[in-house]
Coordinates of C-alpha atoms in Angstrom, one line a residue:
M3 CA 25.1 -22.8 11.4
A4 CA 22.7 -19.8 11.2
Q5 CA 22.1 -18.0 14.4
K6 CA 18.6 -18.3 15.8
S7 CA 16.5 -15.2 16.4
V8 CA 15.7 -14.7 20.1
A9 CA 13.4 -11.7 19.6
G10 CA 11.0 -10.2 17.2
P11 CA 12.0 -8.7 13.8
E12 CA 11.9 -5.1 15.1
I13 CA 14.4 -5.9 17.9
E14 CA 16.6 -7.9 15.6
R15 CA 16.7 -5.0 13.2
L16 CA 17.7 -2.6 16.0
I17 CA 20.5 -5.0 16.9
Q18 CA 21.7 -5.3 13.3
L19 CA 21.8 -1.6 12.9
L20 CA 23.6 -1.0 16.1
A21 CA 26.2 -3.7 15.0
K22 CA 27.1 -1.5 12.0
L23 CA 28.4 1.3 14.3
P24 CA 32.2 1.5 14.8
G25 CA 33.4 -0.4 17.8
L26 CA 30.2 -2.5 18.2
G27 CA 30.1 -6.1 17.2
P28 CA 27.1 -8.4 17.4
R29 CA 27.5 -9.1 21.1
S30 CA 28.0 -5.4 22.0
A31 CA 25.1 -4.5 19.8
R32 CA 22.8 -7.0 21.6
R33 CA 23.9 -5.6 25.0
A34 CA 23.3 -2.0 23.8
A35 CA 19.9 -2.9 22.3
L36 CA 18.9 -4.6 25.6
H37 CA 20.0 -1.6 27.6
L38 CA 18.1 0.8 25.4
I39 CA 14.9 -1.4 25.6
K40 CA 15.2 -1.6 29.4
K41 CA 15.6 2.2 29.6
K42 CA 13.0 2.9 27.0
D43 CA 11.6 6.1 28.4
Q44 CA 15.0 7.5 29.6
L45 CA 17.1 6.5 26.6
L46 CA 15.3 4.9 23.6
V47 CA 12.6 7.5 23.1
P48 CA 14.9 10.5 23.5
L49 CA 17.4 8.8 21.2
S50 CA 14.7 8.2 18.6
E51 CA 13.7 11.8 18.7
A52 CA 17.3 13.0 18.5
M53 CA 17.8 10.7 15.5
G54 CA 14.7 12.1 13.8
V55 CA 16.0 15.7 14.3
A56 CA 19.4 14.7 13.1
V57 CA 18.0 13.3 9.8
S58 CA 16.0 16.4 9.1
E59 CA 18.3 19.1 10.4
I60 CA 21.9 18.1 10.0
G61 CA 23.7 18.8 6.7
I62 CA 27.1 19.5 5.3
C63 CA 28.6 23.0 5.5
S64 CA 29.0 24.4 2.0
V65 CA 32.2 26.3 3.0
C66 CA 34.3 23.9 5.0
G67 CA 32.6 20.5 4.7
T68 CA 31.9 19.8 8.3
V69 CA 28.5 18.6 9.7
D70 CA 26.2 21.0 11.4
T71 CA 22.6 22.2 11.7
S72 CA 23.4 25.5 10.0
D73 CA 25.0 26.5 6.7
P74 CA 27.5 28.1 7.0
C75 CA 28.4 26.1 10.1
T76 CA 29.0 27.4 13.6
I77 CA 32.8 27.5 13.1
C78 CA 32.6 29.3 9.7
S79 CA 30.2 31.8 11.2
D80 CA 32.3 32.5 14.3
P81 CA 33.8 36.1 14.0
K82 CA 36.4 35.4 16.7
R83 CA 38.2 32.8 14.5
D84 CA 41.6 33.7 12.9
E85 CA 40.6 34.4 9.3
T86 CA 44.3 34.1 8.1
V87 CA 44.8 30.4 9.2
L88 CA 43.2 27.4 7.6
V89 CA 43.5 23.9 9.1
V90 CA 43.0 21.1 6.7
V91 CA 41.7 17.8 8.2
E92 CA 40.7 14.4 6.8
D93 CA 37.5 14.0 8.6
V94 CA 35.0 15.7 10.9
A95 CA 36.2 13.6 13.8
D96 CA 39.7 15.2 13.3
L97 CA 38.2 18.6 13.4
W98 CA 36.4 17.8 16.7
A99 CA 39.6 16.4 18.2
L100 CA 41.5 19.6 17.4
E101 CA 38.7 21.7 18.8
R102 CA 38.8 19.7 22.0
A103 CA 42.5 20.3 22.3
G104 CA 41.8 24.1 21.9
A105 CA 45.2 24.7 20.4
V106 CA 44.1 26.9 17.5
K107 CA 41.1 29.2 16.8
A108 CA 41.3 29.0 13.0
R109 CA 39.1 28.1 10.0
Y110 CA 38.8 24.5 8.9
H111 CA 38.5 22.5 5.7
V112 CA 37.3 18.9 5.8
L113 CA 38.6 16.7 2.9
G114 CA 36.3 13.8 3.6
G115 CA 39.1 11.2 3.4
T116 CA 42.5 10.7 1.8
L117 CA 43.8 9.8 -1.6
S118 CA 44.0 6.1 -2.1
P119 CA 44.5 4.9 -5.7
L120 CA 44.3 1.2 -4.5
D121 CA 40.8 1.9 -3.2
G122 CA 39.8 4.0 -6.2
I123 CA 39.7 7.3 -4.3
G124 CA 41.1 10.1 -6.4
P125 CA 41.2 13.9 -6.1
E126 CA 37.7 14.2 -7.5
D127 CA 36.3 12.0 -4.7
L128 CA 37.5 14.4 -2.0
N129 CA 36.8 18.0 -1.0
L130 CA 40.0 19.2 -2.8
A131 CA 38.8 21.4 -5.6
S132 CA 37.0 23.7 -3.1
L133 CA 40.1 23.8 -0.9
I134 CA 42.2 25.1 -3.8
D135 CA 39.4 27.6 -4.6
R136 CA 39.3 28.8 -1.0
C137 CA 43.0 29.3 -0.9
G138 CA 42.9 31.2 -4.1
S139 CA 40.1 33.5 -3.1
E140 CA 40.7 34.0 0.6
S141 CA 43.8 35.6 2.1
F142 CA 45.2 32.8 4.3
N143 CA 48.7 33.4 5.7
E144 CA 49.1 29.8 6.6
V145 CA 47.5 26.5 5.7
I146 CA 48.1 23.8 8.3
L147 CA 47.9 20.2 7.0
A148 CA 46.5 18.2 10.0
I149 CA 46.6 14.9 8.1
S150 CA 47.5 11.5 9.4
A151 CA 51.1 10.2 9.1
T152 CA 49.9 7.2 7.0
V153 CA 51.0 6.6 3.4
E154 CA 47.6 7.8 2.1
G155 CA 47.7 10.8 4.4
Q156 CA 51.2 11.8 3.2
T157 CA 50.3 11.3 -0.4
T158 CA 47.3 13.6 0.1
A159 CA 49.5 16.2 1.9
H160 CA 52.0 16.2 -1.0
Y161 CA 49.2 16.5 -3.6
I162 CA 47.8 19.5 -1.7
M163 CA 51.2 21.1 -1.4
D164 CA 51.7 20.7 -5.2
Q165 CA 48.3 22.3 -5.9
L166 CA 48.9 25.2 -3.6
A167 CA 52.5 25.9 -4.7
P168 CA 51.5 28.3 -7.6
L169 CA 49.3 30.3 -5.1
G170 CA 52.3 31.1 -2.9
V171 CA 50.5 30.0 0.3
N172 CA 52.6 29.1 3.3
V173 CA 51.8 25.4 4.0
T174 CA 52.8 23.8 7.2
K175 CA 52.2 20.3 8.7
L176 CA 51.7 18.9 12.2
A177 CA 54.9 17.7 13.9
H178 CA 55.2 13.9 14.2
G179 CA 57.2 12.2 16.9
V180 CA 57.3 11.4 20.6
P181 CA 53.9 12.1 22.2
V182 CA 53.7 14.1 25.5
G183 CA 54.1 11.6 28.3
G184 CA 55.3 8.9 25.9
E185 CA 58.0 6.4 26.8
L186 CA 60.5 5.6 24.1
D187 CA 60.4 1.9 24.8
Y188 CA 56.8 1.7 23.8
L189 CA 57.1 3.7 20.6
D190 CA 57.3 2.1 17.1
E191 CA 60.5 2.5 15.0
G192 CA 58.8 4.9 12.5
T193 CA 57.7 7.3 15.3
L194 CA 61.2 7.2 16.8
A195 CA 62.9 7.8 13.4
Q196 CA 60.6 10.8 12.7
A197 CA 61.2 12.2 16.2
L198 CA 64.9 12.1 15.6
K199 CA 64.6 13.8 12.2
A200 CA 62.4 16.6 13.5
R201 CA 64.4 17.2 16.7
T202 CA 64.6 20.8 17.9
Q203 CA 66.9 22.9 20.0
F204 CA 66.5 22.4 23.8

């Protein structure tokens, strides 16, 4: 049975667009739309203006592949970054997560996904050629592969290592295992097995 419209087409369109956002289903989208409409001056108008600016100003950095309002981006233009270390991430969200952690002040390279033959995603669909070019032309002492521990992520990591091998670049990867504050009883078998394999001296 088709759902009846309870509002005008403009409001229904707003709900439909909000429902396309990650983590928002039809109900959550309706609640969000209603909240925006109720707070029109405080939220809806400023959000609309911010969206307009985003559409016209935000682009992709030609160096690393992140999103920003300048090209090169803020990170690539930062002279305080370590020029000898390059962190390779799958997505911009991963870059932002690492920056929030504040563990490294390095350069970045955003792949735009992972290799997935089943989904038809090959090397030419990712930001891989420019990564190889960067590693060949810039003097990085270390390339850190900050890529997910999924099958696709590890396939991508191995592909990158194979491509960088002739350049003699030192390639490292993130450690995988027991998270800080994690209880063993709640961890999956794969994480526990990896933690045991990657154990270190106390």
